[in-house]
Amino acid sequence: RPRDNIGYLKDWHLVNFLSQRNESLPSWPLYTTPSFFQRDLLNDFLWRYSDGGDYKFVYWGPSGSATTLHSDVLHSYSWSYNVVGMKKWIFHIPELQRDNDDDDGRGEHYNSKQFEVIQNTGQTIFVPATWKHEVFNLLETISINHNWITAANVDLSWQCLLTEISSIETELQSWGHIPDLDFAARENMLRGCIGLDVTSFFFMVLVELIRLLSSLYGVDCDESVGEELDSSEDRLLDLTSAIFRLRNMLCIIMENSMEIIDVGDCDVHLEKRLSSVLESQELANEALSCATNVVKMTDRFEP
């Protein structure tokens, strides 16, 4: 168990911090993302189109520091590389675990199948989306951690947004003084809660889908971002599968419904969110028109 009142540096955006320093930086990168984890819609989109946000972190903690039971933000995948030190990971199998409201995530009725992994210096751990886990530093440890989204788990991330939207609406009703049409405030609250709003999610999916279609049809397109594509014989299947999943995701977003999870009949109001964030109804209409045309282009896609 973690010791009380022990210091632990978590969620340090070191890459972002260094990129914003005034002095010149070395030409070589701080580190290179392992090839297994380079299909990253989330961080590449934020790097290109946000004001410096990312989900790339450094953790530095002494022996005895820990992260208690949790699942990762946005129902994302995550990976963790030990630069130095040793960690013990405890994974809880999602189908059998029980949620509870205890502060440390473990109550007397906690009962789930679990397994442990020891991670040494130079080793990398992959954390599947929605898997709850605990992490204990057995030695002083420095690690690099990324959360990321691909076409394979983008639907889980959307579900996470919808759940948070429902929670925000419930909270707003209890306050009673936020106007029903103030979607700028709703998007701000959503970003504050999980770091992403509906507008950003919509454009993340749309931009990546356009890039993949450009690649499929041989249009010169920057392949240094997003779903990295290899030159193997499986490339075409990989590409069309990603297009199919992202196309379906875009359709779900544009259907403007939250019925895919048990939150009742609650409209996402995509157009209103877009116009509030873009501060232009005209731009919102253009974005929706572009998305509609992209969906039409992919009507016949199957995995």
Coordinates of N, CA and C in Angstrom, one line a residue, residues 1-183:
R1 N 0.8 -1.2 0.0 CA 0.0 0.0 0.0 C 0.9 1.2 0.0
P2 N 0.4 2.4 -0.6 CA 1.2 3.6 -0.6 C 1.4 4.2 0.8
R3 N 2.5 4.8 1.0 CA 2.7 5.5 2.3 C 2.0 6.8 2.3
D4 N 1.6 7.2 3.5 CA 0.8 8.5 3.6 C 1.7 9.7 3.3
N5 N 1.1 10.7 2.7 CA 1.8 12.0 2.6 C 3.2 11.9 1.9
I6 N 3.3 11.0 0.9 CA 4.5 10.9 0.2 C 4.4 11.6 -1.2
G7 N 5.5 12.3 -1.5 CA 5.4 13.1 -2.8 C 5.5 12.2 -4.0
Y8 N 4.7 12.7 -5.0 CA 4.7 11.9 -6.3 C 4.4 12.9 -7.4
L9 N 5.4 13.1 -8.3 CA 5.1 14.0 -9.5 C 4.4 13.2 -10.5
K10 N 3.1 13.6 -10.8 CA 2.3 13.0 -11.8 C 1.8 13.9 -12.9
D11 N 1.5 13.3 -14.0 CA 0.9 14.1 -15.1 C 1.7 15.3 -15.5
W12 N 3.0 15.2 -15.5 CA 3.9 16.3 -15.9 C 4.0 16.3 -17.4
H13 N 3.6 17.4 -18.0 CA 3.6 17.5 -19.5 C 5.0 18.0 -19.9
L14 N 6.0 17.1 -19.8 CA 7.4 17.5 -20.0 C 7.6 17.9 -21.5
V15 N 7.1 17.1 -22.4 CA 7.3 17.4 -23.8 C 6.7 18.8 -24.2
N16 N 5.5 19.1 -23.7 CA 4.9 20.3 -23.9 C 5.7 21.5 -23.3
F17 N 6.1 21.2 -22.0 CA 6.9 22.2 -21.3 C 8.2 22.6 -22.0
L18 N 8.9 21.6 -22.5 CA 10.1 21.9 -23.2 C 9.9 22.6 -24.6
S19 N 8.8 22.3 -25.2 CA 8.5 22.9 -26.5 C 8.1 24.4 -26.4
Q20 N 7.7 24.8 -25.2 CA 7.3 26.2 -25.0 C 8.4 27.0 -24.4
R21 N 9.6 26.4 -24.1 CA 10.7 27.2 -23.5 C 11.3 28.1 -24.6
N22 N 11.8 29.2 -24.2 CA 12.3 30.2 -25.2 C 13.7 29.8 -25.7
E23 N 14.5 29.2 -24.9 CA 15.9 28.8 -25.4 C 15.7 27.7 -26.5
S24 N 16.7 27.6 -27.3 CA 16.7 26.6 -28.4 C 16.8 25.2 -27.8
L25 N 16.1 24.3 -28.4 CA 16.1 22.9 -28.0 C 17.0 22.1 -28.9
P26 N 17.5 21.0 -28.4 CA 18.3 20.1 -29.3 C 17.5 19.6 -30.5
S27 N 18.1 19.2 -31.6 CA 17.4 18.8 -32.8 C 16.8 17.4 -32.6
W28 N 17.3 16.6 -31.7 CA 16.8 15.3 -31.4 C 15.6 15.3 -30.5
P29 N 14.7 14.4 -30.6 CA 13.5 14.4 -29.7 C 13.9 13.9 -28.4
L30 N 13.1 14.2 -27.4 CA 13.3 13.8 -26.0 C 13.2 12.2 -26.0
Y31 N 12.2 11.7 -26.7 CA 12.1 10.2 -26.9 C 11.2 10.0 -28.1
T32 N 11.2 8.8 -28.6 CA 10.4 8.4 -29.7 C 9.3 7.4 -29.3
T33 N 8.1 7.6 -29.7 CA 7.0 6.7 -29.3 C 7.2 5.4 -30.0
P34 N 7.1 4.3 -29.2 CA 7.3 2.9 -29.8 C 6.4 2.7 -30.9
S35 N 6.8 2.0 -31.9 CA 6.1 1.8 -33.2 C 4.7 1.2 -32.9
F36 N 4.6 0.4 -31.9 CA 3.3 -0.3 -31.6 C 2.2 0.7 -31.2
F37 N 2.6 1.9 -30.7 CA 1.7 2.9 -30.2 C 1.6 4.2 -31.0
Q38 N 2.0 4.1 -32.2 CA 2.1 5.4 -33.0 C 0.8 5.7 -33.7
R39 N -0.2 4.9 -33.7 CA -1.5 5.2 -34.3 C -2.3 6.0 -33.3
D40 N -2.1 7.3 -33.4 CA -2.6 8.2 -32.3 C -3.4 9.4 -32.9
L41 N -4.7 9.3 -32.8 CA -5.6 10.4 -33.3 C -5.5 11.5 -32.3
L42 N -5.5 11.2 -31.0 CA -5.7 12.2 -30.0 C -4.6 13.2 -29.9
N43 N -3.4 12.8 -29.6 CA -2.2 13.7 -29.4 C -1.8 14.4 -30.7
D44 N -1.9 13.7 -31.8 CA -1.5 14.4 -33.0 C -2.5 15.5 -33.4
F45 N -3.8 15.2 -33.1 CA -4.8 16.3 -33.4 C -4.6 17.5 -32.4
L46 N -4.4 17.2 -31.2 CA -4.2 18.3 -30.2 C -2.9 19.1 -30.5
W47 N -1.9 18.4 -30.9 CA -0.6 19.0 -31.2 C -0.8 20.0 -32.4
R48 N -1.6 19.6 -33.4 CA -1.8 20.4 -34.6 C -2.8 21.6 -34.4
Y49 N -3.9 21.3 -33.6 CA -5.0 22.2 -33.7 C -5.4 22.8 -32.3
S50 N -4.7 22.4 -31.2 CA -5.0 23.0 -29.9 C -3.9 24.0 -29.5
D51 N -4.1 24.6 -28.4 CA -3.1 25.5 -27.9 C -2.1 24.8 -26.9
G52 N -1.6 23.7 -27.4 CA -0.5 23.0 -26.6 C -0.9 21.9 -25.7
G53 N -2.2 21.5 -25.8 CA -2.7 20.4 -25.0 C -2.1 19.0 -25.5
D54 N -1.9 18.1 -24.6 CA -1.6 16.7 -25.0 C -1.9 15.8 -23.8
Y55 N -1.7 14.5 -24.1 CA -1.9 13.5 -23.1 C -0.6 12.7 -23.0
K56 N 0.5 13.4 -23.0 CA 1.9 12.8 -22.9 C 2.4 13.3 -21.5
F57 N 2.7 12.3 -20.6 CA 3.1 12.6 -19.3 C 4.4 12.0 -18.8
V58 N 5.0 12.6 -17.8 CA 6.1 12.0 -17.1 C 5.7 11.8 -15.7
Y59 N 6.0 10.7 -15.1 CA 5.8 10.4 -13.7 C 7.1 10.2 -13.0
W60 N 7.3 10.7 -11.8 CA 8.5 10.6 -11.0 C 8.1 10.4 -9.6
G61 N 8.4 9.3 -9.0 CA 8.0 9.0 -7.6 C 9.0 8.2 -6.9
P62 N 9.1 8.4 -5.6 CA 10.0 7.5 -4.8 C 9.4 6.2 -4.5
S63 N 10.2 5.3 -3.9 CA 9.7 4.0 -3.5 C 8.5 4.2 -2.5
G64 N 7.4 3.5 -2.7 CA 6.3 3.6 -1.8 C 5.2 4.5 -2.4
S65 N 5.5 5.3 -3.4 CA 4.4 6.1 -4.0 C 3.6 5.3 -4.9
A66 N 2.4 5.7 -5.1 CA 1.5 4.9 -5.9 C 0.3 5.7 -6.5
T67 N -0.3 5.0 -7.5 CA -1.6 5.5 -8.0 C -2.6 4.5 -7.7
T68 N -3.7 5.0 -7.0 CA -4.7 4.0 -6.6 C -5.6 3.6 -7.7
L69 N -6.6 2.8 -7.4 CA -7.4 2.1 -8.4 C -8.1 3.2 -9.3
H70 N -8.0 3.0 -10.6 CA -8.6 3.9 -11.6 C -8.6 3.3 -12.9
S71 N -9.4 3.9 -13.9 CA -9.3 3.6 -15.3 C -8.9 4.9 -16.0
D72 N -8.3 4.8 -17.1 CA -7.7 5.9 -17.7 C -8.7 6.9 -18.4
V73 N -8.4 8.1 -18.5 CA -9.2 9.2 -19.0 C -9.7 8.9 -20.4
L74 N -10.9 9.3 -20.7 CA -11.5 9.2 -22.1 C -11.6 7.8 -22.5
H75 N -11.5 6.8 -21.6 CA -11.6 5.4 -22.1 C -10.5 5.1 -23.1
S76 N -9.4 5.8 -23.0 CA -8.3 5.7 -23.9 C -7.4 4.5 -23.6
Y77 N -6.6 4.1 -24.6 CA -5.5 3.2 -24.3 C -4.4 4.0 -23.6
S78 N -3.5 3.3 -23.0 CA -2.3 4.0 -22.4 C -1.1 3.0 -22.5
W79 N 0.0 3.6 -22.5 CA 1.3 2.9 -22.4 C 2.2 3.6 -21.4
S80 N 3.0 2.8 -20.8 CA 3.9 3.4 -19.8 C 5.3 2.7 -19.9
Y81 N 6.3 3.5 -20.1 CA 7.7 3.0 -20.2 C 8.5 3.5 -19.0
N82 N 9.2 2.5 -18.4 CA 10.0 2.8 -17.2 C 11.4 3.2 -17.7
V83 N 11.7 4.5 -17.5 CA 13.0 5.0 -17.8 C 14.0 4.4 -16.8
V84 N 13.6 4.4 -15.5 CA 14.4 3.9 -14.5 C 13.5 3.5 -13.3
G85 N 13.8 2.4 -12.6 CA 13.0 2.0 -11.5 C 12.2 0.7 -11.7
M86 N 11.3 0.5 -10.8 CA 10.5 -0.7 -10.8 C 9.1 -0.4 -10.3
K87 N 8.1 -0.9 -11.0 CA 6.7 -0.7 -10.7 C 6.0 -2.1 -10.5
K88 N 5.0 -2.1 -9.7 CA 4.1 -3.3 -9.6 C 2.7 -2.8 -10.1
W89 N 2.2 -3.5 -11.1 CA 0.9 -3.2 -11.6 C -0.1 -4.2 -11.2
I90 N -1.3 -3.8 -10.8 CA -2.4 -4.7 -10.5 C -3.5 -4.4 -11.4
F91 N -3.9 -5.3 -12.3 CA -4.9 -5.1 -13.3 C -6.2 -5.9 -12.8
H92 N -7.3 -5.3 -13.0 CA -8.6 -5.8 -12.7 C -9.4 -6.1 -13.9
I93 N -9.8 -7.3 -14.1 CA -10.5 -7.7 -15.4 C -11.9 -7.0 -15.4
P94 N -12.1 -6.2 -16.5 CA -13.3 -5.4 -16.5 C -14.7 -6.1 -16.3
E95 N -14.8 -7.3 -17.0 CA -16.1 -8.0 -17.0 C -16.5 -8.4 -15.6
L96 N -15.6 -8.5 -14.7 CA -15.9 -9.1 -13.4 C -15.7 -8.1 -12.2
Q97 N -15.2 -6.9 -12.5 CA -15.0 -6.0 -11.4 C -16.2 -5.3 -11.0
R98 N -16.2 -4.8 -9.7 CA -17.3 -4.0 -9.2 C -16.9 -2.6 -8.9
D99 N -17.7 -1.7 -9.3 CA -17.4 -0.3 -9.0 C -17.9 0.0 -7.5
N100 N -17.2 0.9 -6.8 CA -17.7 1.3 -5.5 C -17.2 2.8 -5.3
D101 N -17.7 3.3 -4.2 CA -17.5 4.8 -4.0 C -16.4 5.1 -3.0
D102 N -15.6 4.1 -2.6 CA -14.6 4.3 -1.6 C -13.5 5.2 -2.2
D103 N -12.9 6.1 -1.3 CA -11.9 7.0 -1.8 C -10.7 6.3 -2.4
D104 N -10.3 5.1 -1.8 CA -9.2 4.4 -2.3 C -9.6 3.4 -3.4
G105 N -10.9 3.4 -3.7 CA -11.3 2.5 -4.8 C -11.5 1.0 -4.4
R106 N -11.3 0.7 -3.1 CA -11.4 -0.7 -2.6 C -12.2 -0.8 -1.3
G107 N -13.4 -1.3 -1.4 CA -14.2 -1.4 -0.2 C -14.2 -2.9 0.3
E108 N -15.0 -3.1 1.3 CA -15.0 -4.5 1.9 C -15.7 -5.4 1.0
H109 N -16.5 -4.9 0.1 CA -17.3 -5.8 -0.8 C -16.5 -5.9 -2.2
Y110 N -15.3 -5.3 -2.3 CA -14.6 -5.4 -3.5 C -14.2 -6.8 -3.9
N111 N -14.6 -7.3 -5.1 CA -14.3 -8.7 -5.4 C -14.2 -8.8 -6.9
S112 N -13.0 -8.9 -7.4 CA -12.8 -9.0 -8.8 C -11.6 -9.9 -9.1
K113 N -11.5 -10.5 -10.3 CA -10.4 -11.2 -10.8 C -9.3 -10.2 -11.1
Q114 N -8.1 -10.5 -10.8 CA -7.0 -9.6 -11.0 C -5.7 -10.4 -11.2
F115 N -4.7 -9.6 -11.8 CA -3.4 -10.2 -11.9 C -2.4 -9.1 -11.7
E116 N -1.1 -9.5 -11.4 CA -0.1 -8.5 -11.1 C 1.1 -8.7 -12.1
V117 N 1.7 -7.6 -12.4 CA 2.8 -7.5 -13.3 C 3.9 -6.7 -12.7
I118 N 5.1 -7.1 -12.7 CA 6.3 -6.3 -12.3 C 6.9 -5.7 -13.5
Q119 N 7.1 -4.4 -13.5 CA 7.7 -3.7 -14.6 C 9.1 -3.2 -14.2
N120 N 10.1 -3.6 -14.9 CA 11.5 -3.2 -14.6 C 11.9 -2.0 -15.6
T121 N 13.1 -1.5 -15.3 CA 13.7 -0.5 -16.1 C 13.8 -1.0 -17.6
G122 N 13.4 -0.1 -18.5 CA 13.4 -0.4 -19.9 C 12.3 -1.2 -20.5
Q123 N 11.3 -1.5 -19.6 CA 10.1 -2.3 -20.1 C 8.9 -1.4 -20.2
T124 N 8.0 -1.8 -21.1 CA 6.8 -1.0 -21.4 C 5.5 -1.8 -21.1
I125 N 4.6 -1.1 -20.5 CA 3.3 -1.8 -20.2 C 2.2 -1.1 -21.0
F126 N 1.3 -2.0 -21.6 CA 0.2 -1.5 -22.4 C -1.1 -1.7 -21.5
V127 N -1.9 -0.7 -21.4 CA -3.1 -0.7 -20.6 C -4.3 -0.6 -21.5
P128 N -5.1 -1.7 -21.6 CA -6.3 -1.7 -22.5 C -7.3 -0.6 -22.0
A129 N -8.1 -0.1 -22.9 CA -9.1 0.8 -22.6 C -10.1 0.3 -21.6
T130 N -10.5 1.1 -20.6 CA -11.5 0.8 -19.5 C -11.0 -0.2 -18.5
W131 N -9.7 -0.7 -18.6 CA -9.2 -1.6 -17.6 C -8.8 -0.8 -16.3
K132 N -9.4 -1.1 -15.2 CA -9.0 -0.5 -13.9 C -7.7 -1.1 -13.5
H133 N -6.8 -0.3 -12.8 CA -5.5 -0.8 -12.4 C -5.0 0.1 -11.3
E134 N -4.1 -0.5 -10.5 CA -3.3 0.2 -9.5 C -1.8 0.1 -9.8
V135 N -1.1 1.1 -9.4 CA 0.4 1.1 -9.8 C 1.2 1.5 -8.5
F136 N 2.2 0.7 -8.2 CA 3.0 0.9 -7.0 C 4.5 1.0 -7.4
N137 N 5.1 2.1 -7.0 CA 6.6 2.2 -7.2 C 7.3 1.4 -6.2
L138 N 8.0 0.4 -6.6 CA 8.8 -0.5 -5.6 C 10.1 0.1 -5.4
L139 N 10.6 0.9 -6.4 CA 11.9 1.7 -6.2 C 11.6 3.1 -6.7
E140 N 12.5 4.0 -6.5 CA 12.3 5.4 -7.1 C 12.2 5.2 -8.7
T141 N 11.2 5.7 -9.3 CA 10.9 5.4 -10.6 C 10.5 6.7 -11.4
I142 N 11.1 6.7 -12.6 CA 10.7 7.7 -13.6 C 10.1 7.0 -14.8
S143 N 8.9 7.4 -15.3 CA 8.3 6.7 -16.4 C 7.7 7.7 -17.3
I144 N 7.6 7.3 -18.6 CA 6.9 8.1 -19.6 C 5.6 7.4 -19.9
N145 N 4.5 8.2 -20.0 CA 3.1 7.7 -20.1 C 2.4 8.4 -21.2
H146 N 1.7 7.7 -22.1 CA 0.8 8.3 -23.1 C -0.6 7.7 -22.9
N147 N -1.6 8.6 -23.1 CA -2.9 8.1 -23.4 C -3.2 8.4 -24.8
W148 N -3.8 7.5 -25.5 CA -4.1 7.7 -26.9 C -5.3 7.0 -27.4
I149 N -5.8 7.5 -28.6 CA -7.1 7.0 -29.2 C -6.8 6.6 -30.6
T150 N -7.3 5.5 -31.0 CA -7.2 5.0 -32.4 C -8.6 4.7 -32.9
A151 N -8.7 4.3 -34.2 CA -10.0 3.9 -34.7 C -10.6 2.8 -34.0
A152 N -9.7 2.0 -33.3 CA -10.2 0.8 -32.6 C -10.9 1.1 -31.3
N153 N -10.6 2.2 -30.7 CA -11.3 2.5 -29.4 C -12.0 3.8 -29.4
V154 N -12.1 4.5 -30.5 CA -12.8 5.8 -30.6 C -14.2 5.7 -30.1
D155 N -14.9 4.6 -30.3 CA -16.3 4.5 -29.9 C -16.4 4.5 -28.4
L156 N -15.4 3.9 -27.7 CA -15.3 4.0 -26.2 C -15.1 5.4 -25.7
S157 N -14.3 6.1 -26.4 CA -14.0 7.5 -26.0 C -15.3 8.4 -26.2
W158 N -16.0 8.1 -27.2 CA -17.3 8.8 -27.4 C -18.3 8.5 -26.3
Q159 N -18.3 7.2 -26.0 CA -19.2 6.9 -24.9 C -18.8 7.6 -23.6
C160 N -17.5 7.8 -23.4 CA -17.1 8.5 -22.2 C -17.6 9.9 -22.2
L161 N -17.5 10.6 -23.4 CA -18.0 11.9 -23.5 C -19.5 12.0 -23.2
L162 N -20.2 11.1 -23.8 CA -21.7 11.1 -23.6 C -22.0 11.0 -22.1
T163 N -21.3 10.1 -21.4 CA -21.6 9.9 -20.0 C -21.3 11.2 -19.2
E164 N -20.2 11.9 -19.6 CA -19.9 13.1 -18.9 C -20.9 14.2 -19.3
I165 N -21.3 14.3 -20.5 CA -22.4 15.2 -20.9 C -23.6 15.1 -20.0
S166 N -24.0 13.8 -19.8 CA -25.2 13.5 -19.0 C -25.0 14.0 -17.6
S167 N -23.8 13.8 -17.0 CA -23.5 14.2 -15.7 C -23.5 15.8 -15.6
I168 N -23.0 16.4 -16.6 CA -23.0 17.9 -16.6 C -24.4 18.4 -16.6
E169 N -25.2 17.8 -17.5 CA -26.6 18.3 -17.6 C -27.4 18.1 -16.2
T170 N -27.1 17.0 -15.6 CA -27.7 16.8 -14.2 C -27.2 17.8 -13.3
E171 N -25.9 18.2 -13.3 CA -25.4 19.2 -12.4 C -26.0 20.6 -12.7
L172 N -26.1 20.9 -14.0 CA -26.6 22.2 -14.4 C -28.1 22.3 -13.9
Q173 N -28.8 21.3 -14.0 CA -30.2 21.3 -13.5 C -30.3 21.6 -12.0
S174 N -29.3 21.1 -11.3 CA -29.3 21.4 -9.9 C -28.9 22.8 -9.6
W175 N -28.1 23.4 -10.4 CA -27.7 24.8 -10.2 C -28.9 25.8 -10.6
G176 N -29.5 25.5 -11.8 CA -30.7 26.3 -12.2 C -30.4 27.6 -12.7
H177 N -29.1 28.0 -13.0 CA -28.9 29.4 -13.5 C -28.1 29.4 -14.8
I178 N -27.8 28.2 -15.4 CA -27.1 28.2 -16.7 C -28.1 28.2 -17.8
P179 N -28.1 29.1 -18.7 CA -29.2 29.1 -19.8 C -29.1 27.8 -20.6
D180 N -30.3 27.4 -21.0 CA -30.4 26.2 -21.8 C -29.6 26.2 -23.1
L181 N -29.4 27.4 -23.7 CA -28.7 27.5 -25.0 C -27.3 27.9 -24.8
D182 N -26.7 27.9 -23.6 CA -25.3 28.3 -23.4 C -24.5 27.1 -23.6
F183 N -24.2 26.8 -24.9 CA -23.4 25.6 -25.2 C -21.9 25.9 -25.1

